[in-house]
JSON list of C-alpha atoms in Angstrom, two decimals:
[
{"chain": "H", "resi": 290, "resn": "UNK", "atom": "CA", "xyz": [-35.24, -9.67, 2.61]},
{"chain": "H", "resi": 291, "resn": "UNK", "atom": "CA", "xyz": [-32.79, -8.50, 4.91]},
{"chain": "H", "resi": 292, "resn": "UNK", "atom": "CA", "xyz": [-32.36, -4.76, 5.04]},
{"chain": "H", "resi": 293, "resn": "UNK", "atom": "CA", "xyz": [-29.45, -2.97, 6.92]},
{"chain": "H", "resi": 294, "resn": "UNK", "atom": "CA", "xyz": [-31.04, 0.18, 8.65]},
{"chain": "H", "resi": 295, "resn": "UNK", "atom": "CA", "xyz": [-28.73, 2.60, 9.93]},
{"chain": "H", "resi": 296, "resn": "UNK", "atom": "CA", "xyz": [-29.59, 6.16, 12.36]},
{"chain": "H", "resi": 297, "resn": "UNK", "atom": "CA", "xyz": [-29.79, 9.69, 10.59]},
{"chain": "H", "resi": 298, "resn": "UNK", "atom": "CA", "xyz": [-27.39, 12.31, 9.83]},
{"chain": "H", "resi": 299, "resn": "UNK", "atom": "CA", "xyz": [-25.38, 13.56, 13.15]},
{"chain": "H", "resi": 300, "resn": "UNK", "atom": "CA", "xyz": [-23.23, 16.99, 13.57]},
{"chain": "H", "resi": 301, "resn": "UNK", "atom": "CA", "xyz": [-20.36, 17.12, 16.08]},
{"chain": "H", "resi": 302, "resn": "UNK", "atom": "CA", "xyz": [-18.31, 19.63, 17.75]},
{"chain": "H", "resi": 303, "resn": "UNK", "atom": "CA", "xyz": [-14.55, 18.31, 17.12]},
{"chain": "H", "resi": 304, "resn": "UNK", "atom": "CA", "xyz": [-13.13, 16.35, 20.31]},
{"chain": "H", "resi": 305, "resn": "UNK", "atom": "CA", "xyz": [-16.49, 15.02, 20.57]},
{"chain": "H", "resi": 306, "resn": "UNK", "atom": "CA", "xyz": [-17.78, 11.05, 20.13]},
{"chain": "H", "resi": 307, "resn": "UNK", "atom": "CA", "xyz": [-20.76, 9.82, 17.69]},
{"chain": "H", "resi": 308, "resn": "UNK", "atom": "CA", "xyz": [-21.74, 6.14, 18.16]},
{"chain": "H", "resi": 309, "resn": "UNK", "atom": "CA", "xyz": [-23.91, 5.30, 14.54]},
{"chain": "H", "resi": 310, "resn": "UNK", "atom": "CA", "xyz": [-26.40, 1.98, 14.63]},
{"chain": "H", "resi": 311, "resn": "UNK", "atom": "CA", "xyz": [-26.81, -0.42, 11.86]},
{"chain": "H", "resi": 312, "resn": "UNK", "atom": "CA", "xyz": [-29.90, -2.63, 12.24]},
{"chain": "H", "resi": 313, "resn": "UNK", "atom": "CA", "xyz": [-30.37, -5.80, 10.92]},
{"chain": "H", "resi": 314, "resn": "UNK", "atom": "CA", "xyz": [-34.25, -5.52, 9.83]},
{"chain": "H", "resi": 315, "resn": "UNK", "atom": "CA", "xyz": [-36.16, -8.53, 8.38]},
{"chain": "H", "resi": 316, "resn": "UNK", "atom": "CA", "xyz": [-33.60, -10.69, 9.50]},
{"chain": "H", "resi": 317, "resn": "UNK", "atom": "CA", "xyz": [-30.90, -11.17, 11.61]},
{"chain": "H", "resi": 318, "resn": "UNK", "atom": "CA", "xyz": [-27.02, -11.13, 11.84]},
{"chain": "H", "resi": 319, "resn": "UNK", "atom": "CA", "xyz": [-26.77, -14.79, 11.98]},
{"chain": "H", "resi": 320, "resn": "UNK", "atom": "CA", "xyz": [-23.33, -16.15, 10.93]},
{"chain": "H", "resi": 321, "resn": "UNK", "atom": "CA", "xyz": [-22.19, -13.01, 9.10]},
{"chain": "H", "resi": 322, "resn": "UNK", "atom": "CA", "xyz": [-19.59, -10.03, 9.99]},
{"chain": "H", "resi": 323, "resn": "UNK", "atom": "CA", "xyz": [-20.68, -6.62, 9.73]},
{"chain": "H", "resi": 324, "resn": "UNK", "atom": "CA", "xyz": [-18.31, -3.86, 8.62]},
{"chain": "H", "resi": 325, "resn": "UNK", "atom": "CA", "xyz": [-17.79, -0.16, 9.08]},
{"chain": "H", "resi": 326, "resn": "UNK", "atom": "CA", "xyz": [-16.56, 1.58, 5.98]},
{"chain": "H", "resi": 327, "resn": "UNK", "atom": "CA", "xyz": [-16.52, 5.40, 5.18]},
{"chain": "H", "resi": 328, "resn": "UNK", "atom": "CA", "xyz": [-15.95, 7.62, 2.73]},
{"chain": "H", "resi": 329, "resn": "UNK", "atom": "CA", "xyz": [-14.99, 11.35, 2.99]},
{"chain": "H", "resi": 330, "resn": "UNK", "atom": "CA", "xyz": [-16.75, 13.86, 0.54]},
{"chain": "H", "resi": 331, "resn": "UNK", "atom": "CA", "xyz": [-15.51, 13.17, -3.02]},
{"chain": "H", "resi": 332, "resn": "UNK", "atom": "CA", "xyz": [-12.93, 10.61, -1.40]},
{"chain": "H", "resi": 333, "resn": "UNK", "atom": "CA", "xyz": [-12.76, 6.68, -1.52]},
{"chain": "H", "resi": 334, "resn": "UNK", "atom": "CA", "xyz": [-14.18, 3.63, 0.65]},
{"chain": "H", "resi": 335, "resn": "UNK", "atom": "CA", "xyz": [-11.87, 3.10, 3.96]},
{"chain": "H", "resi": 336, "resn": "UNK", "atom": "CA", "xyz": [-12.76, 0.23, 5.97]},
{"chain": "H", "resi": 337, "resn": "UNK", "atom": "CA", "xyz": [-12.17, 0.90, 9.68]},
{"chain": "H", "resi": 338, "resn": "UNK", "atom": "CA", "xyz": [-13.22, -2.50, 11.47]},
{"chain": "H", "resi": 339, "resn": "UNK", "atom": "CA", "xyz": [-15.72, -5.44, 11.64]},
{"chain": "H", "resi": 340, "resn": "UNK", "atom": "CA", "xyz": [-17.64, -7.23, 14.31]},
{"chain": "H", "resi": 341, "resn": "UNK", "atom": "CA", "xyz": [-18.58, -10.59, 13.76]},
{"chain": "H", "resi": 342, "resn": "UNK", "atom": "CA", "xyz": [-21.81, -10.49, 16.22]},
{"chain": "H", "resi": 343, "resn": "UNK", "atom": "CA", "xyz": [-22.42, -14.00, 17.25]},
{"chain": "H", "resi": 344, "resn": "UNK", "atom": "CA", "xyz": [-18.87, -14.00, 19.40]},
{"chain": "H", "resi": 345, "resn": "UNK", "atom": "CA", "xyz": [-19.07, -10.14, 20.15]},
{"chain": "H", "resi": 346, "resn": "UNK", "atom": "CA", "xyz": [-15.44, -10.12, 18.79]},
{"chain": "H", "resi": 347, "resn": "UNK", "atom": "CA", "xyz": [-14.21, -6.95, 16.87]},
{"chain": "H", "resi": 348, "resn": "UNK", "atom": "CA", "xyz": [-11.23, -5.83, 14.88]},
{"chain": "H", "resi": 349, "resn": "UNK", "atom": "CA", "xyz": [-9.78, -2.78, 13.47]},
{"chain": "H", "resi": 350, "resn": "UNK", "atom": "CA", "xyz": [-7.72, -0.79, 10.90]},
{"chain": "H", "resi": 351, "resn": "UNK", "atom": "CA", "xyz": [-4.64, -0.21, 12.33]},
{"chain": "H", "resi": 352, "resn": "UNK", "atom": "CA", "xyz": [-5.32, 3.64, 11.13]},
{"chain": "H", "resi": 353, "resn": "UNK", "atom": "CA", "xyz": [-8.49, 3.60, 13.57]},
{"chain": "H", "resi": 354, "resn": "UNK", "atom": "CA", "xyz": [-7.04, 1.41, 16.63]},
{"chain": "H", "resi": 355, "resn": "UNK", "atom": "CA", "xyz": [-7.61, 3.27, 20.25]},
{"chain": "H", "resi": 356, "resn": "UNK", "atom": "CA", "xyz": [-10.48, 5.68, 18.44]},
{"chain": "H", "resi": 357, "resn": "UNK", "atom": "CA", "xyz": [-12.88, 3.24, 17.16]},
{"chain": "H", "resi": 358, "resn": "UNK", "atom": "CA", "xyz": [-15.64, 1.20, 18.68]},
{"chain": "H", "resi": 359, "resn": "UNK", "atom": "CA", "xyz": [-17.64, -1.92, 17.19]},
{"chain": "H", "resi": 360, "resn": "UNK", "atom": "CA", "xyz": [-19.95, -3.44, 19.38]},
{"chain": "H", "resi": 361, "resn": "UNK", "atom": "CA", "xyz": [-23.67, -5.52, 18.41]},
{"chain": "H", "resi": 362, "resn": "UNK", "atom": "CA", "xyz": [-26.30, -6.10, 20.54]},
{"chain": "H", "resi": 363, "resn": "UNK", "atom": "CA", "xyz": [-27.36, -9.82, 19.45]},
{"chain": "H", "resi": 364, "resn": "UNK", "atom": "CA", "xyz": [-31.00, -9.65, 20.93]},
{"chain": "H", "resi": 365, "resn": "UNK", "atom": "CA", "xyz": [-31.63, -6.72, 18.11]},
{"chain": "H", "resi": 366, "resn": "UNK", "atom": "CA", "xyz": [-29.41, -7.15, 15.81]},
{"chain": "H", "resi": 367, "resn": "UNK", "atom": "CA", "xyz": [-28.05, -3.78, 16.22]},
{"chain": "H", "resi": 368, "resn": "UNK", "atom": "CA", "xyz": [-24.22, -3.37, 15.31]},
{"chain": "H", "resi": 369, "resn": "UNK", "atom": "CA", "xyz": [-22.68, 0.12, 16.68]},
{"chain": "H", "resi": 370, "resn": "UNK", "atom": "CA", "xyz": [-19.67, 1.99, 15.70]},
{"chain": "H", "resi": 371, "resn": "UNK", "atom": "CA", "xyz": [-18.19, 4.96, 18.10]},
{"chain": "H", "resi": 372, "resn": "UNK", "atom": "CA", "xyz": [-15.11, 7.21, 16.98]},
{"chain": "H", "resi": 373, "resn": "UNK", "atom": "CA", "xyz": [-14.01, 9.73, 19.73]},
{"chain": "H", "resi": 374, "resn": "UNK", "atom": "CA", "xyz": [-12.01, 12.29, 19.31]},
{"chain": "H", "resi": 375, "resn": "UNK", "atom": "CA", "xyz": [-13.79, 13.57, 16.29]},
{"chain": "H", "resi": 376, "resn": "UNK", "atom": "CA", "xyz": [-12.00, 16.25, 13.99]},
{"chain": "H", "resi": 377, "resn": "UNK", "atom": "CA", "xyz": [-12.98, 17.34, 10.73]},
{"chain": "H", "resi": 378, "resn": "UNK", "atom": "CA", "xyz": [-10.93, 14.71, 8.78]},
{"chain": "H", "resi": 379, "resn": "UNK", "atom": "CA", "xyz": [-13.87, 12.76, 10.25]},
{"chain": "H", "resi": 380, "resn": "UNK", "atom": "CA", "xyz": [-16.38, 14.16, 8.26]},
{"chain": "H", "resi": 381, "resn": "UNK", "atom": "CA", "xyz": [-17.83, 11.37, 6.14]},
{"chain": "H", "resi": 382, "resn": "UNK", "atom": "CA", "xyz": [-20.24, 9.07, 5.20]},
{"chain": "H", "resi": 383, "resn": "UNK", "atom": "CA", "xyz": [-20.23, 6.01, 6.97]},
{"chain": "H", "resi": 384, "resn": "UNK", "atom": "CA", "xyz": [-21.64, 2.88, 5.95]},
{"chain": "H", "resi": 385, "resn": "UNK", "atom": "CA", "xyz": [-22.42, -0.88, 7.74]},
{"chain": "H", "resi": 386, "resn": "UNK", "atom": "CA", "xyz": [-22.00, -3.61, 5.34]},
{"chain": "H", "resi": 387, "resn": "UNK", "atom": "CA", "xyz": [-22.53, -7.25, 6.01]},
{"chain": "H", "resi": 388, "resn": "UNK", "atom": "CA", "xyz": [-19.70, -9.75, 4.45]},
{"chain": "H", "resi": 389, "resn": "UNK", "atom": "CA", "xyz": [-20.47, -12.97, 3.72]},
{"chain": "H", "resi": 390, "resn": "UNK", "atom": "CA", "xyz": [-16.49, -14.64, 3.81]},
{"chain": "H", "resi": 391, "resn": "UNK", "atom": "CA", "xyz": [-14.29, -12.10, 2.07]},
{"chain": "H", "resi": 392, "resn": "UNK", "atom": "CA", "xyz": [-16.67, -9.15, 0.57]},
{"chain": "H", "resi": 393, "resn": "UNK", "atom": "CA", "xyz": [-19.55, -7.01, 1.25]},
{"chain": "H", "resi": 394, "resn": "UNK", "atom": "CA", "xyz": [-22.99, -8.16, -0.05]},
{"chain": "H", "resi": 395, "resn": "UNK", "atom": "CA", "xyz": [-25.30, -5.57, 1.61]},
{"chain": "H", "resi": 396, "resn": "UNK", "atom": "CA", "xyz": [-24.42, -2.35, 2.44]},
{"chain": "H", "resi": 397, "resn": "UNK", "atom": "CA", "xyz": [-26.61, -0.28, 4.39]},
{"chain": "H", "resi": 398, "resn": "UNK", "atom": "CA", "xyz": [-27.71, 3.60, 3.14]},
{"chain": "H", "resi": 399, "resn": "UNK", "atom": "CA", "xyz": [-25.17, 5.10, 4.99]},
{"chain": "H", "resi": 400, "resn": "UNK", "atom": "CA", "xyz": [-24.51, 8.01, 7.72]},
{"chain": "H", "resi": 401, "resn": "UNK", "atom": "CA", "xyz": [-23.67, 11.30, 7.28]},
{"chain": "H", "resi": 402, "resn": "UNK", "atom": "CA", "xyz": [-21.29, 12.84, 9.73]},
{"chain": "H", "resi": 403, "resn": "UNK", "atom": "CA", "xyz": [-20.43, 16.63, 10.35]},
{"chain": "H", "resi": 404, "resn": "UNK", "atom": "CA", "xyz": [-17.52, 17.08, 12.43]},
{"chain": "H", "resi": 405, "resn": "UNK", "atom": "CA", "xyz": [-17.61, 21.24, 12.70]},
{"chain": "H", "resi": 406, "resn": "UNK", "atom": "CA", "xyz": [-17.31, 23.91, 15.28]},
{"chain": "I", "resi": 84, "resn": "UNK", "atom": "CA", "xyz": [-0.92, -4.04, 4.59]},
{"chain": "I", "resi": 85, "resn": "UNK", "atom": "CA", "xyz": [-1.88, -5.06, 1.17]},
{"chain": "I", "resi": 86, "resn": "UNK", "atom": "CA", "xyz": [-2.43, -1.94, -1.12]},
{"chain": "I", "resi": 87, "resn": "UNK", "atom": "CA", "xyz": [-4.45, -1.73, -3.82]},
{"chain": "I", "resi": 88, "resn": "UNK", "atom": "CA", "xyz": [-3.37, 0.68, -7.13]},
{"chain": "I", "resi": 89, "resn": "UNK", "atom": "CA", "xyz": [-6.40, 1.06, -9.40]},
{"chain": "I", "resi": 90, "resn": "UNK", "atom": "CA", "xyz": [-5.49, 2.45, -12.94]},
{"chain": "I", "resi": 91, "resn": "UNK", "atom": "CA", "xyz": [-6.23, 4.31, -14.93]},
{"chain": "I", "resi": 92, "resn": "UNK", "atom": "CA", "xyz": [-8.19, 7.04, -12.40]},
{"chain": "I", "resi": 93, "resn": "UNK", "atom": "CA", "xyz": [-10.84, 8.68, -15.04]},
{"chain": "I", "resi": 94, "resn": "UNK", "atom": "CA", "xyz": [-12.15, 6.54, -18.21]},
{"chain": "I", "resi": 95, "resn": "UNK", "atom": "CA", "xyz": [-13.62, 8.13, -20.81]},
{"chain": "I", "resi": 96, "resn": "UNK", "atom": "CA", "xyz": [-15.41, 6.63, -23.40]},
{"chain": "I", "resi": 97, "resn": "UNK", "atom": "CA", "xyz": [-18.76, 5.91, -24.88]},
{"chain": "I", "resi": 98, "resn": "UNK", "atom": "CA", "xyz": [-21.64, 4.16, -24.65]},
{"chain": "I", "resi": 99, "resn": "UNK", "atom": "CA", "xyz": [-20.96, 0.76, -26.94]},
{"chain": "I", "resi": 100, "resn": "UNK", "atom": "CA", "xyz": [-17.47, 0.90, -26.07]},
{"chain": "I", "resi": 101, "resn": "UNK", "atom": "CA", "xyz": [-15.65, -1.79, -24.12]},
{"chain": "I", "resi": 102, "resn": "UNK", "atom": "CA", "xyz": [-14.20, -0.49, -20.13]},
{"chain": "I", "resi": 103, "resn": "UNK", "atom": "CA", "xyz": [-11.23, -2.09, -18.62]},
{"chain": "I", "resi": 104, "resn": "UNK", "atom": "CA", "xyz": [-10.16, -1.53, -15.15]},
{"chain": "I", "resi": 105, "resn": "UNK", "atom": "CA", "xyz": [-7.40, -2.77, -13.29]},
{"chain": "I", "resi": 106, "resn": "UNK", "atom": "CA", "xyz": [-5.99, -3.28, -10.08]},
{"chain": "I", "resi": 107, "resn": "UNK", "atom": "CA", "xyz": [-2.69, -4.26, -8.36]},
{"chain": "I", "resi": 108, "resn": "UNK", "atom": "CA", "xyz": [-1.41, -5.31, -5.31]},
{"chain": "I", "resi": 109, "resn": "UNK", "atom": "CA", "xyz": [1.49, -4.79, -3.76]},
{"chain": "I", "resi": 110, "resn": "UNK", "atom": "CA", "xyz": [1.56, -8.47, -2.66]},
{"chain": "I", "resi": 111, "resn": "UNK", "atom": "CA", "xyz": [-0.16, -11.31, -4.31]},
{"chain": "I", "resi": 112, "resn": "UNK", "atom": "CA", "xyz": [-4.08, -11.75, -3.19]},
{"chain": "I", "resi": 113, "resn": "UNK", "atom": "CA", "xyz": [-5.87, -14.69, -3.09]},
{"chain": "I", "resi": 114, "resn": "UNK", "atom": "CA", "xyz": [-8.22, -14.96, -6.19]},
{"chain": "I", "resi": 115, "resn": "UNK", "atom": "CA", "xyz": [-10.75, -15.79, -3.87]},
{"chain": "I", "resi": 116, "resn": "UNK", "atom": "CA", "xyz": [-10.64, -12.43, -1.79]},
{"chain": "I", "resi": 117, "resn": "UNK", "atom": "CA", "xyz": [-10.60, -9.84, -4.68]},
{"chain": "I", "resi": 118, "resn": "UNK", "atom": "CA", "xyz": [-13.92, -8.44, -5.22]},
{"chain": "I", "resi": 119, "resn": "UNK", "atom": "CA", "xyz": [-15.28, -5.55, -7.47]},
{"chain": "I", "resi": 120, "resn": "UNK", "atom": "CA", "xyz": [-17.79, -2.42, -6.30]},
{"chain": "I", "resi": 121, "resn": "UNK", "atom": "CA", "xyz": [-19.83, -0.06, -8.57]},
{"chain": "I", "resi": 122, "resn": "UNK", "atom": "CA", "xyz": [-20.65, 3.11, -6.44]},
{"chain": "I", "resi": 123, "resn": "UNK", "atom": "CA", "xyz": [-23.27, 5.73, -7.95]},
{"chain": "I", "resi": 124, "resn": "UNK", "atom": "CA", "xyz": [-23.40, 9.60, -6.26]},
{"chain": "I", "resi": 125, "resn": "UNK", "atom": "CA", "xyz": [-25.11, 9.40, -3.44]},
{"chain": "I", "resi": 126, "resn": "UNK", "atom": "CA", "xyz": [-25.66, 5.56, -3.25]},
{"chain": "I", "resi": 127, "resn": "UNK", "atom": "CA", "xyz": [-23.79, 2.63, -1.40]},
{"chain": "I", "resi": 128, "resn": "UNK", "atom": "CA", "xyz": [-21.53, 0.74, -3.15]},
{"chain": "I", "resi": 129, "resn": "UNK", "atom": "CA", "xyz": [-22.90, -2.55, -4.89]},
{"chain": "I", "resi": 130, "resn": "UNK", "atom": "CA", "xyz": [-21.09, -5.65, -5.48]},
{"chain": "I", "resi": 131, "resn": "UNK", "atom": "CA", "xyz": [-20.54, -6.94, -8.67]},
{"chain": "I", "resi": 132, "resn": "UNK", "atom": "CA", "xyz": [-17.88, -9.27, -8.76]},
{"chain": "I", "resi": 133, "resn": "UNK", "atom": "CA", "xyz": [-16.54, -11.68, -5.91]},
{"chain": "I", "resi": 134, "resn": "UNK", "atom": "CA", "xyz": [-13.79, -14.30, -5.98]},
{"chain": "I", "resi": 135, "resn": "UNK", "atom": "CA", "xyz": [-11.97, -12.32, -8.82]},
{"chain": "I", "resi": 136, "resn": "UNK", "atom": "CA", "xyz": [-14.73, -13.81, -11.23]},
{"chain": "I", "resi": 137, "resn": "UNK", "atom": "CA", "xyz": [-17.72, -14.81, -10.24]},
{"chain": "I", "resi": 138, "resn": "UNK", "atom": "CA", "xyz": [-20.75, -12.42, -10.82]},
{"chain": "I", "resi": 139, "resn": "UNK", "atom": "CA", "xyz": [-22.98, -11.25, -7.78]},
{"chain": "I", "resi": 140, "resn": "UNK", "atom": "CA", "xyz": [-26.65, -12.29, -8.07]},
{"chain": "I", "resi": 141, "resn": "UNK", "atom": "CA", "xyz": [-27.97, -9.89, -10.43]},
{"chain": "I", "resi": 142, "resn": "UNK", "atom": "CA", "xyz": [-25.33, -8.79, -12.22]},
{"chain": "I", "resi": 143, "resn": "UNK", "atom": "CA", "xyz": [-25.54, -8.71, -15.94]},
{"chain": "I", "resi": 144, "resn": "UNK", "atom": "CA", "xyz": [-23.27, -11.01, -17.82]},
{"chain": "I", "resi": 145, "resn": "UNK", "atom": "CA", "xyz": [-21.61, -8.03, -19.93]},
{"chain": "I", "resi": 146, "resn": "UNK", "atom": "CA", "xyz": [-19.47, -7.30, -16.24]},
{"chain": "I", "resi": 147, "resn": "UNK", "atom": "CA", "xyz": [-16.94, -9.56, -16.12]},
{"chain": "I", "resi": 148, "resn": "UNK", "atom": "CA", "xyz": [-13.47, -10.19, -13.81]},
{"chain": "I", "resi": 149, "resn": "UNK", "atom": "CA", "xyz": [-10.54, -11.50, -14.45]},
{"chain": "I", "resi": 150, "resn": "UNK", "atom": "CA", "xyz": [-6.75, -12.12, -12.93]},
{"chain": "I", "resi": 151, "resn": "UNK", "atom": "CA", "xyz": [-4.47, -13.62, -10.18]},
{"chain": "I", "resi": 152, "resn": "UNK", "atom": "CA", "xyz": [-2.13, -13.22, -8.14]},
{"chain": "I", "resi": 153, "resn": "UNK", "atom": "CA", "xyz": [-1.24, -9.28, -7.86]},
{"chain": "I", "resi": 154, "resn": "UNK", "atom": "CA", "xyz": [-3.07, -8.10, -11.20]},
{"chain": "I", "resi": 155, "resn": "UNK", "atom": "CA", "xyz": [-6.75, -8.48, -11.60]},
{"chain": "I", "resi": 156, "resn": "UNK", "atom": "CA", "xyz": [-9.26, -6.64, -13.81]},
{"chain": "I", "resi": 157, "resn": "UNK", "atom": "CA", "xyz": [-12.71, -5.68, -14.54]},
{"chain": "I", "resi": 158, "resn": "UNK", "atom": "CA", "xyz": [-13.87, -5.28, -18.14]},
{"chain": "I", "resi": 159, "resn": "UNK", "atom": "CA", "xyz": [-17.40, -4.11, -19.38]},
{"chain": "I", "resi": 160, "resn": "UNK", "atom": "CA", "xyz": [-17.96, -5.18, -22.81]},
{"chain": "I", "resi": 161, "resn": "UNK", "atom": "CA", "xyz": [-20.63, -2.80, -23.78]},
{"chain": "I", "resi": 162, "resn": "UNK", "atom": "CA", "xyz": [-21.25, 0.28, -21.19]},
{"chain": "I", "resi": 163, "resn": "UNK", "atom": "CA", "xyz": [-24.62, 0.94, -20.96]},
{"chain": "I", "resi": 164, "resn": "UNK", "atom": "CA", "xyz": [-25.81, 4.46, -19.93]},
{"chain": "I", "resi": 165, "resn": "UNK", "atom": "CA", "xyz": [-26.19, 3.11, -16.10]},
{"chain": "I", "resi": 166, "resn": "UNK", "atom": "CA", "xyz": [-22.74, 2.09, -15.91]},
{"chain": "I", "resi": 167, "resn": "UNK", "atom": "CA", "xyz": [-20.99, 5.14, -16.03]},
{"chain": "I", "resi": 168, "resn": "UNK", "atom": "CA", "xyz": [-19.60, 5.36, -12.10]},
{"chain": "I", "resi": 169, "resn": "UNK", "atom": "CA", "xyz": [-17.06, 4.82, -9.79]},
{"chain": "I", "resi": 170, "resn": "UNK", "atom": "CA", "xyz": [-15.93, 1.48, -9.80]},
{"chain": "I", "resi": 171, "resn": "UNK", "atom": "CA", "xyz": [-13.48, 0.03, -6.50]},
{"chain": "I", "resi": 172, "resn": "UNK", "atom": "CA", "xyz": [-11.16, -3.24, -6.24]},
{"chain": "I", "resi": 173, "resn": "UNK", "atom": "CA", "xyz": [-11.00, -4.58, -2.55]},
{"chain": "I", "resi": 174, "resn": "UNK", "atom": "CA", "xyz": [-9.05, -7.63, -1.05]},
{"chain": "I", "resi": 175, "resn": "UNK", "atom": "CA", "xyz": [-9.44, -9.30, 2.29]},
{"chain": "I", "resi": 176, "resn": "UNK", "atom": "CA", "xyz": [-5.71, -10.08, 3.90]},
{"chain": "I", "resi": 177, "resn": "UNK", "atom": "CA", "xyz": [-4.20, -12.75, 5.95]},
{"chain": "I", "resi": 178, "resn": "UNK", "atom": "CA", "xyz": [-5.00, -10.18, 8.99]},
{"chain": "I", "resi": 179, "resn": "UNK", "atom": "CA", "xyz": [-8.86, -10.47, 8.65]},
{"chain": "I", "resi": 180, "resn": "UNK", "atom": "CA", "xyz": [-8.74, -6.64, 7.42]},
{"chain": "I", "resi": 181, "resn": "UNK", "atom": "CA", "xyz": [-9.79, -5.03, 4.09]},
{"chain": "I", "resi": 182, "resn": "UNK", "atom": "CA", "xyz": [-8.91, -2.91, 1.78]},
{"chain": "I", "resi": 183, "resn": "UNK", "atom": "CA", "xyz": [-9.70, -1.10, -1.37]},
{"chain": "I", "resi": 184, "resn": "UNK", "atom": "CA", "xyz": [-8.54, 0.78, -4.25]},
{"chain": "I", "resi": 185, "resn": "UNK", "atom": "CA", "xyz": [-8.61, 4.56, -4.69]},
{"chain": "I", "resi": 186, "resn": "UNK", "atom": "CA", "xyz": [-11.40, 3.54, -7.39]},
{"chain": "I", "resi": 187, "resn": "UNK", "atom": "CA", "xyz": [-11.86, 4.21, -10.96]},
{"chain": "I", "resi": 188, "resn": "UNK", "atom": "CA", "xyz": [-14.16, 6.40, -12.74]},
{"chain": "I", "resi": 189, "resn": "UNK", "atom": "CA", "xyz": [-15.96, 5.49, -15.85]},
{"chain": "I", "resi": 190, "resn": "UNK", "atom": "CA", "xyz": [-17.12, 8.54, -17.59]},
{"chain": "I", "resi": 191, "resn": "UNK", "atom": "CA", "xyz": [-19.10, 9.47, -20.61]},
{"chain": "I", "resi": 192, "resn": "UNK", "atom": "CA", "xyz": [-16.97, 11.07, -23.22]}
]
């Protein structure tokens, strides 16, 4: 049963970047897209891009275009997001989540982020 | 871009009772790309309903979807104790993005 594993809890000084990991783990990526979607303390899901991993071809919210990174390493099936420019609007939860055609049937746990001085 | 208005924001009723959710969209959505998300605190969302209607694997039959074009809904027909949460509408558009609804939250009363 595939599992998406993502890294632990980070804490930023604002201007900063924070690249978060999603692993695929008792599988792989194979034909599906994987998603970045957060959600700010007591706030609703935002998705801010998708990569589907096989082509290595990413797009983006228009709200996180120029900031936001999605990248996936095939040979682990690792997918990466990196936002720069952090400020404290950042601060959020973020979550991978693998879409199989039009929604999201696995989500990983999710990743806390602390943008603070 | 395609936006989602979920309505009403806070139900509150009780266990037994019947929940109905809804969602519009500015512009009409492909039945096919609505889907429906129950989030619990501190958990990841969980898909319940894709393609408007059709139940995710696991999903107990009293979760059900409904609608077309820019008005869709989900109705519970009995809430169970576990079902009181925050439920969210998404849609995938024409420009291979997605979005959801502020979300609704089912509350016991």
């Amino acid at each position: 049963q595939v599992q998406l594993v993502q890294s632990g809890a980070e804490v930023k000084k604002p201007g900063s970047s924070v690249k978060v990991s999603c692993k695929a783990s008792g599988g792989t990526f194979s034909s599906y897209t994987i998603s970045w979607v957060r959600q700010a303390p007591g706030q609703g899901l935002e998705w801010m891009g998708r990569i589907i991993p096989i082509l290595g071809i990413a797009n983006y919210a228009q709200k996180f275009q120029g900031r936001v990174t999605i990248t996936a390493d095939k040979s682990t099936s690792t997918a990466y997001m990196e936002l720069s420019s952090l400020r404290s609007e950042d601060t959020a939860v973020y979550y991978c989540a693998r879409a199989i055609s039009a929604y999201f049937d696995l989500w990983g746990r999710g990743t806390l982020v602390t943008v603070s001085s | 871009e395609i936006v989602l208005t979920q309505s009403p924001g806070t139900l509150s009723l009780s266990p037994g009772e019947r929940a109905t959710l809804s969602c519009r969209a500015s512009q009409s959505v492909s039945s096919s790309y609505l889907a429906w998300y129950q989030q619990k605190p501190g958990q990841a969302p969980r898909l319940l309903i894709y393609g408007a209607s059709s139940r995710a694997t696991g999903i107990p039959d009293r979760f059900s979807g409904s609608g077309s074009g820019t008005d869709f809904t989900l109705t519970i027909s009995r809430l169970e104790p576990e079902d009181f949460a925050v439920y969210y509408c998404q849609q995938y558009g024409s420009s291979r993005t997605w979005t959801f609804g502020q979300g609704t939250k089912v509350e016991i009363k």
